[in-house]
Coordinates of C-alpha atoms in Angstrom, one line a residue:
M1347 CA 0.0 0.0 0.0
S1348 CA 1.4 3.4 -1.0
R1349 CA 2.0 5.9 1.8
K1350 CA -0.3 8.9 2.1
I1351 CA 1.3 12.3 1.3
A1352 CA 1.1 15.4 3.6
V1353 CA 2.2 18.8 2.5
I1354 CA 3.3 21.0 5.5
T1355 CA 3.8 24.7 4.7
G1356 CA 6.2 26.3 7.2
G1357 CA 7.6 22.8 7.8
A1358 CA 11.1 24.1 8.7
G1359 CA 9.7 26.2 11.5
F1360 CA 9.5 25.5 15.2
I1361 CA 6.2 23.7 15.3
G1362 CA 6.2 22.7 11.6
S1363 CA 9.4 20.7 12.0
H1364 CA 8.0 18.8 15.0
L1365 CA 4.9 18.1 12.9
C1366 CA 7.1 16.7 10.1
D1367 CA 8.7 14.3 12.6
R1368 CA 5.3 13.1 13.8
M1369 CA 3.8 12.6 10.3
L1370 CA 6.8 10.5 9.2
D1371 CA 6.5 8.5 12.4
E1372 CA 2.8 7.9 11.5
G1373 CA 3.9 6.4 8.2
L1374 CA 3.2 9.3 5.9
K1375 CA 5.3 10.9 3.2
V1376 CA 6.0 14.5 4.0
I1377 CA 6.6 17.4 1.6
C1378 CA 8.0 20.3 3.6
V1379 CA 7.4 23.7 2.0
D1380 CA 9.3 26.7 3.5
N1381 CA 10.9 29.9 2.3
L1382 CA 13.1 30.1 5.5
I1383 CA 12.1 33.7 6.4
T1384 CA 11.8 32.4 9.9
G1385 CA 12.3 28.7 9.5
S1386 CA 15.7 27.0 9.6
M1387 CA 17.3 24.0 7.8
N1388 CA 18.8 23.1 11.2
N1389 CA 15.2 22.0 12.2
I1390 CA 14.9 19.5 9.4
D1391 CA 18.6 18.5 8.7
H1392 CA 18.0 15.1 10.4
L1393 CA 15.2 14.4 7.9
L1394 CA 16.9 15.1 4.6
K1395 CA 18.2 11.6 4.1
N1396 CA 14.7 10.1 4.9
K1397 CA 13.3 8.7 1.6
N1398 CA 9.8 9.7 2.7
F1399 CA 10.7 13.3 3.3
R1400 CA 11.2 16.1 0.7
Y1401 CA 12.0 19.8 1.2
V1402 CA 10.8 22.4 -1.2
Q1403 CA 12.0 26.0 -0.8
H1404 CA 9.0 28.1 -1.8
N1405 CA 7.1 31.2 -0.7
V1406 CA 3.5 29.9 -0.3
S1407 CA 2.2 33.4 -0.9
K1408 CA 2.8 32.5 -4.5
P1409 CA 0.9 29.6 -6.2
L1410 CA 2.1 26.2 -5.1
E1411 CA 2.2 23.2 -7.4
I1412 CA 2.9 19.6 -6.2
K1413 CA 3.0 16.9 -8.9
E1414 CA 2.1 14.0 -6.5
K1415 CA -1.4 13.3 -5.4
V1416 CA -1.7 14.9 -2.0
D1417 CA -3.8 13.6 0.9
Y1418 CA -3.3 16.3 3.5
V1419 CA -2.4 19.9 3.4
L1420 CA -1.4 21.5 6.7
H1421 CA -0.8 25.3 6.5
F1422 CA 1.6 26.3 9.2
A1423 CA 3.6 29.0 7.3
S1424 CA 3.4 32.2 9.3
L1425 CA 5.4 34.8 11.1
A1426 CA 4.1 34.1 14.5
S1427 CA 6.5 36.1 16.7
P1428 CA 5.9 39.8 17.4
V1429 CA 9.5 40.5 16.5
D1430 CA 8.9 38.9 13.1
Y1431 CA 5.5 40.2 12.2
L1432 CA 6.3 43.8 13.3
K1433 CA 9.4 43.6 11.0
Y1434 CA 7.5 42.0 8.1
P1435 CA 3.8 43.1 8.4
I1436 CA 3.1 42.9 4.7
Q1437 CA 4.6 39.4 4.4
T1438 CA 2.6 38.4 7.4
L1439 CA -0.6 39.6 5.8
K1440 CA 0.2 37.9 2.5
V1441 CA 1.0 34.5 4.0
G1442 CA -2.2 34.6 6.1
S1443 CA -4.3 35.6 3.0
L1444 CA -2.6 34.6 -0.2
G1445 CA -0.8 31.8 1.4
T1446 CA -4.0 30.3 2.9
H1447 CA -5.7 30.8 -0.5
N1448 CA -3.0 28.9 -2.3
S1449 CA -2.8 26.1 0.3
L1450 CA -6.6 25.7 0.1
G1451 CA -6.3 25.6 -3.7
L1452 CA -3.8 22.7 -3.4
A1453 CA -6.2 20.9 -1.1
K1454 CA -9.1 21.5 -3.5
A1455 CA -7.2 20.3 -6.5
N1456 CA -6.4 17.0 -4.7
N1457 CA -9.6 16.6 -2.7
A1458 CA -7.2 16.6 0.3
R1459 CA -8.0 17.2 4.0
F1460 CA -6.9 20.7 5.0
L1461 CA -5.7 21.9 8.4
L1462 CA -5.2 25.5 9.2
A1463 CA -2.8 26.6 12.0
S1464 CA -4.6 29.6 13.5
T1465 CA -3.8 31.3 16.8
S1466 CA -5.2 32.5 20.1
E1467 CA -4.4 36.0 18.8
V1468 CA -7.8 35.9 17.0
Y1469 CA -9.2 36.6 20.4
G1470 CA -7.1 39.8 20.7
D1471 CA -7.1 41.4 24.2
P1472 CA -10.0 39.3 25.4
L1473 CA -13.1 40.5 27.3
V1474 CA -14.0 36.8 28.0
H1475 CA -11.9 34.6 30.2
P1476 CA -11.0 31.9 29.7
Q1477 CA -11.5 32.0 25.9
P1478 CA -13.9 29.4 24.3
E1479 CA -14.0 28.9 20.6
S1480 CA -17.4 30.6 20.6
Y1481 CA -15.9 34.0 21.6
W1482 CA -15.5 36.3 18.6
G1483 CA -12.6 38.3 20.0
H1484 CA -11.6 41.9 20.8
V1485 CA -9.0 42.9 18.1
N1486 CA -7.7 46.2 17.0
P1487 CA -7.7 45.8 13.1
V1488 CA -5.5 48.9 12.5
G1489 CA -3.1 48.4 15.4
V1490 CA 0.5 47.3 15.0
R1491 CA -0.5 43.7 15.9
G1492 CA -3.4 43.8 13.4
C1493 CA -1.2 42.4 10.6
Y1494 CA -0.9 39.1 12.4
D1495 CA -4.3 39.0 14.2
E1496 CA -6.4 39.9 11.1
S1497 CA -4.4 37.7 8.8
K1498 CA -5.3 34.7 10.9
R1499 CA -9.0 35.8 11.2
F1500 CA -9.1 36.1 7.4
A1501 CA -7.4 32.7 7.1
E1502 CA -10.2 31.2 9.3
A1503 CA -12.9 32.9 7.2
I1504 CA -11.6 31.7 3.8
T1505 CA -11.0 28.2 5.2
M1506 CA -14.7 28.0 6.3
A1507 CA -15.8 29.5 2.9
Y1508 CA -13.9 26.7 1.1
H1509 CA -15.5 24.2 3.3
R1510 CA -19.0 25.5 2.7
V1511 CA -18.7 26.3 -1.0
H1512 CA -16.3 23.7 -2.2
K1513 CA -17.0 21.0 0.4
I1514 CA -13.3 20.8 1.4
D1515 CA -12.7 18.7 4.5
T1516 CA -11.2 21.3 6.7
R1517 CA -9.9 21.6 10.2
I1518 CA -8.9 24.8 12.2
I1519 CA -6.8 24.8 15.3
R1520 CA -6.2 27.9 17.5
I1521 CA -2.7 27.5 19.0
F1522 CA -2.0 29.1 22.4
N1523 CA 1.5 29.9 23.5
T1524 CA 3.7 26.9 22.7
Y1525 CA 7.3 26.4 23.6
G1526 CA 10.0 23.8 23.4
E1527 CA 13.1 22.6 21.5
R1528 CA 13.8 24.3 18.1
M1529 CA 12.5 27.7 19.2
R1530 CA 14.8 30.5 18.0
I1531 CA 16.6 31.9 21.0
N1532 CA 16.1 35.4 19.5
D1533 CA 12.5 35.1 18.3
G1534 CA 11.2 37.6 20.8
R1535 CA 8.7 35.4 22.6
V1536 CA 8.8 35.3 26.4
V1537 CA 10.1 31.8 27.0
P1538 CA 13.3 32.0 24.9
N1539 CA 13.8 35.6 26.0
F1540 CA 13.8 34.7 29.6
I1541 CA 16.0 31.6 29.1
Y1542 CA 18.5 33.5 27.0
Q1543 CA 18.7 36.4 29.5
A1544 CA 19.0 34.0 32.5
M1545 CA 21.7 31.9 30.8
H1546 CA 23.7 35.0 30.1
N1547 CA 23.2 36.5 33.6
L1548 CA 21.2 39.4 32.1
P1549 CA 18.2 41.0 33.8
M1550 CA 15.0 39.4 32.5
T1551 CA 12.8 41.9 30.7
V1552 CA 9.2 42.1 32.0
Y1553 CA 6.7 44.3 30.4
G1554 CA 4.3 46.3 32.6
K1555 CA 4.2 44.9 36.1
G1556 CA 4.3 41.3 34.9
K1557 CA 0.8 40.6 36.0
Q1558 CA -0.4 39.7 32.5
T1559 CA -1.1 36.0 32.1
R1560 CA -0.3 33.4 29.6
S1561 CA -0.8 29.6 29.2
F1562 CA 2.2 27.6 28.1
C1563 CA 1.9 24.4 26.1
Y1564 CA 4.9 22.1 25.5
V1565 CA 5.4 21.3 21.8
S1566 CA 4.9 17.6 22.1
D1567 CA 1.4 18.1 23.7
L1568 CA 0.5 20.5 20.9
V1569 CA 1.6 18.1 18.1
E1570 CA -0.5 15.3 19.7
G1571 CA -3.5 17.6 19.6
I1572 CA -2.9 18.5 16.0
W1573 CA -2.6 14.9 15.0
R1574 CA -5.8 13.9 16.7
C1575 CA -7.6 16.8 15.1
L1576 CA -6.3 15.9 11.6
C1577 CA -7.5 12.3 12.1
L1578 CA -11.0 13.1 13.1
P1579 CA -13.6 11.8 10.6
R1580 CA -16.0 14.2 8.9
D1581 CA -18.9 15.3 11.1
K1582 CA -22.3 15.9 9.5
K1583 CA -23.1 18.5 12.2
G1584 CA -19.9 20.4 11.2
R1585 CA -18.4 20.5 14.7
V1586 CA -15.0 19.1 13.6
H1587 CA -14.7 21.8 10.9
E1588 CA -15.1 24.7 13.3
P1589 CA -12.1 25.8 15.4
F1590 CA -10.4 23.9 18.2
N1591 CA -8.5 25.6 21.0
L1592 CA -5.2 23.8 21.5
G1593 CA -3.2 25.0 24.5
N1594 CA -2.5 24.3 28.2
P1595 CA -5.2 25.8 30.4
G1596 CA -2.6 26.3 33.2
E1597 CA -2.4 30.1 33.7
F1598 CA 0.7 31.9 34.9
T1599 CA 1.7 35.5 35.2
I1600 CA 4.7 36.6 33.3
R1601 CA 6.4 37.4 36.6
E1602 CA 5.7 33.8 37.8
L1603 CA 7.3 32.5 34.6
A1604 CA 10.4 34.7 35.2
D1605 CA 10.8 33.3 38.7
I1606 CA 10.5 29.7 37.5
V1607 CA 13.1 30.2 34.8
A1608 CA 15.5 31.9 37.3
E1609 CA 15.1 28.9 39.7
L1610 CA 15.7 26.3 36.9
T1611 CA 18.8 28.1 35.6
N1612 CA 20.2 28.9 39.1
T1613 CA 20.4 32.6 38.4
K1614 CA 19.6 35.6 40.5
G1615 CA 16.4 36.4 38.6
N1616 CA 17.0 40.1 38.4
I1617 CA 14.1 41.9 36.6
T1618 CA 14.1 45.0 34.4
Y1619 CA 10.6 46.5 33.8
E1620 CA 9.6 48.1 30.5
S1621 CA 6.3 49.6 29.2
L1622 CA 3.6 47.2 27.9
P1623 CA 3.7 46.8 24.1
I1624 CA 0.7 48.3 22.3
D1625 CA -2.4 46.0 22.4
D1626 CA -0.6 43.4 24.4
P1627 CA -3.2 41.0 25.8
K1628 CA -3.7 41.1 29.5
Q1629 CA -5.0 37.6 29.8
R1630 CA -4.6 34.4 27.8
Q1631 CA -6.1 31.0 28.8
P1632 CA -7.7 28.5 26.6
D1633 CA -11.0 26.8 27.3
I1634 CA -10.2 23.3 25.9
S1635 CA -13.5 21.6 26.7
K1636 CA -14.2 21.0 23.0
A1637 CA -10.7 19.4 22.5
R1638 CA -11.3 17.2 25.6
K1639 CA -14.7 16.1 24.3
Y1640 CA -14.0 15.4 20.6
L1641 CA -10.2 14.8 20.5
R1642 CA -10.0 13.2 23.9
W1643 CA -6.9 15.4 24.3
Q1644 CA -5.4 17.5 27.1
P1645 CA -1.8 18.5 27.8
K1646 CA 0.3 16.1 29.9
V1647 CA 3.6 18.0 30.3
S1648 CA 3.8 20.4 33.2
L1649 CA 5.4 23.9 32.7
L1650 CA 8.2 22.8 35.0
Q1651 CA 8.9 19.6 33.0
G1652 CA 8.7 21.4 29.7
L1653 CA 11.0 24.3 30.7
K1654 CA 13.6 21.8 32.0
K1655 CA 13.7 20.1 28.6
T1656 CA 13.7 23.5 26.7
I1657 CA 16.5 24.9 28.9
A1658 CA 18.6 21.7 28.4
W1659 CA 18.2 22.0 24.6
F1660 CA 19.3 25.7 24.6
E1661 CA 22.3 24.8 26.7
V1662 CA 23.7 22.3 24.2

């Protein structure tokens, strides 16, 4: 029996590369598509000799052609870090709009199942806490973060339009803060920031008073949730086609995170405080009731366990 083929856009990125590993382990052939604007060949070097893996350097904001018959298309290409999307706002908007359109076109041409990697940022600075999938969000469309937030909101809208009009078998996941091996140490997100600063005996940068909250999901837990969502059979009531929150419902303040990183790295944990970034969410916690019910999924790795693994990886 021939292996099924999965195309993963953004497959050389942090989450995408872990997903490549998982799909290969599940017996699929993987075509990794990435233009390396934030991805890295270091993340997939170990896969290049695998006969069931192929890397294609391509900007998915331009039309994507794959000669083989494709069974799955997973759209993970994105500039997900504030450092990146503030530097490349137009590219961020393009990959969320044109990139999603092109990826959906590939799925349509092959009658393939399509999975969109969306984000908790569609909720903006939420007025509902924790955030269920039914919450429509509180987003500033013209703010500096709008390029990322609105690109993902558009991506969800066009995905559902392709599902309704073209009957594409689609899935949408909303990813909450995820961390782990293969993150870029300088990608601007709080976990690698704190680890880098602690390892170099620098004061850890906390914005505002550090009372804003986040929920941190270890990458292996996230990938398990993605796989379960991808494998769900079609649902006549449409529930599997509407978004799933994937994240760890454990909620921590940024100051609590800094203290944990300082303890694990045996550093003094000095803090420097700076002003809150514009439109920075004050709370972030997923309601994962839907994922628990339909995916039978919930995170298993505690923040302490995941941070130990992540710190060890950065130390190598």
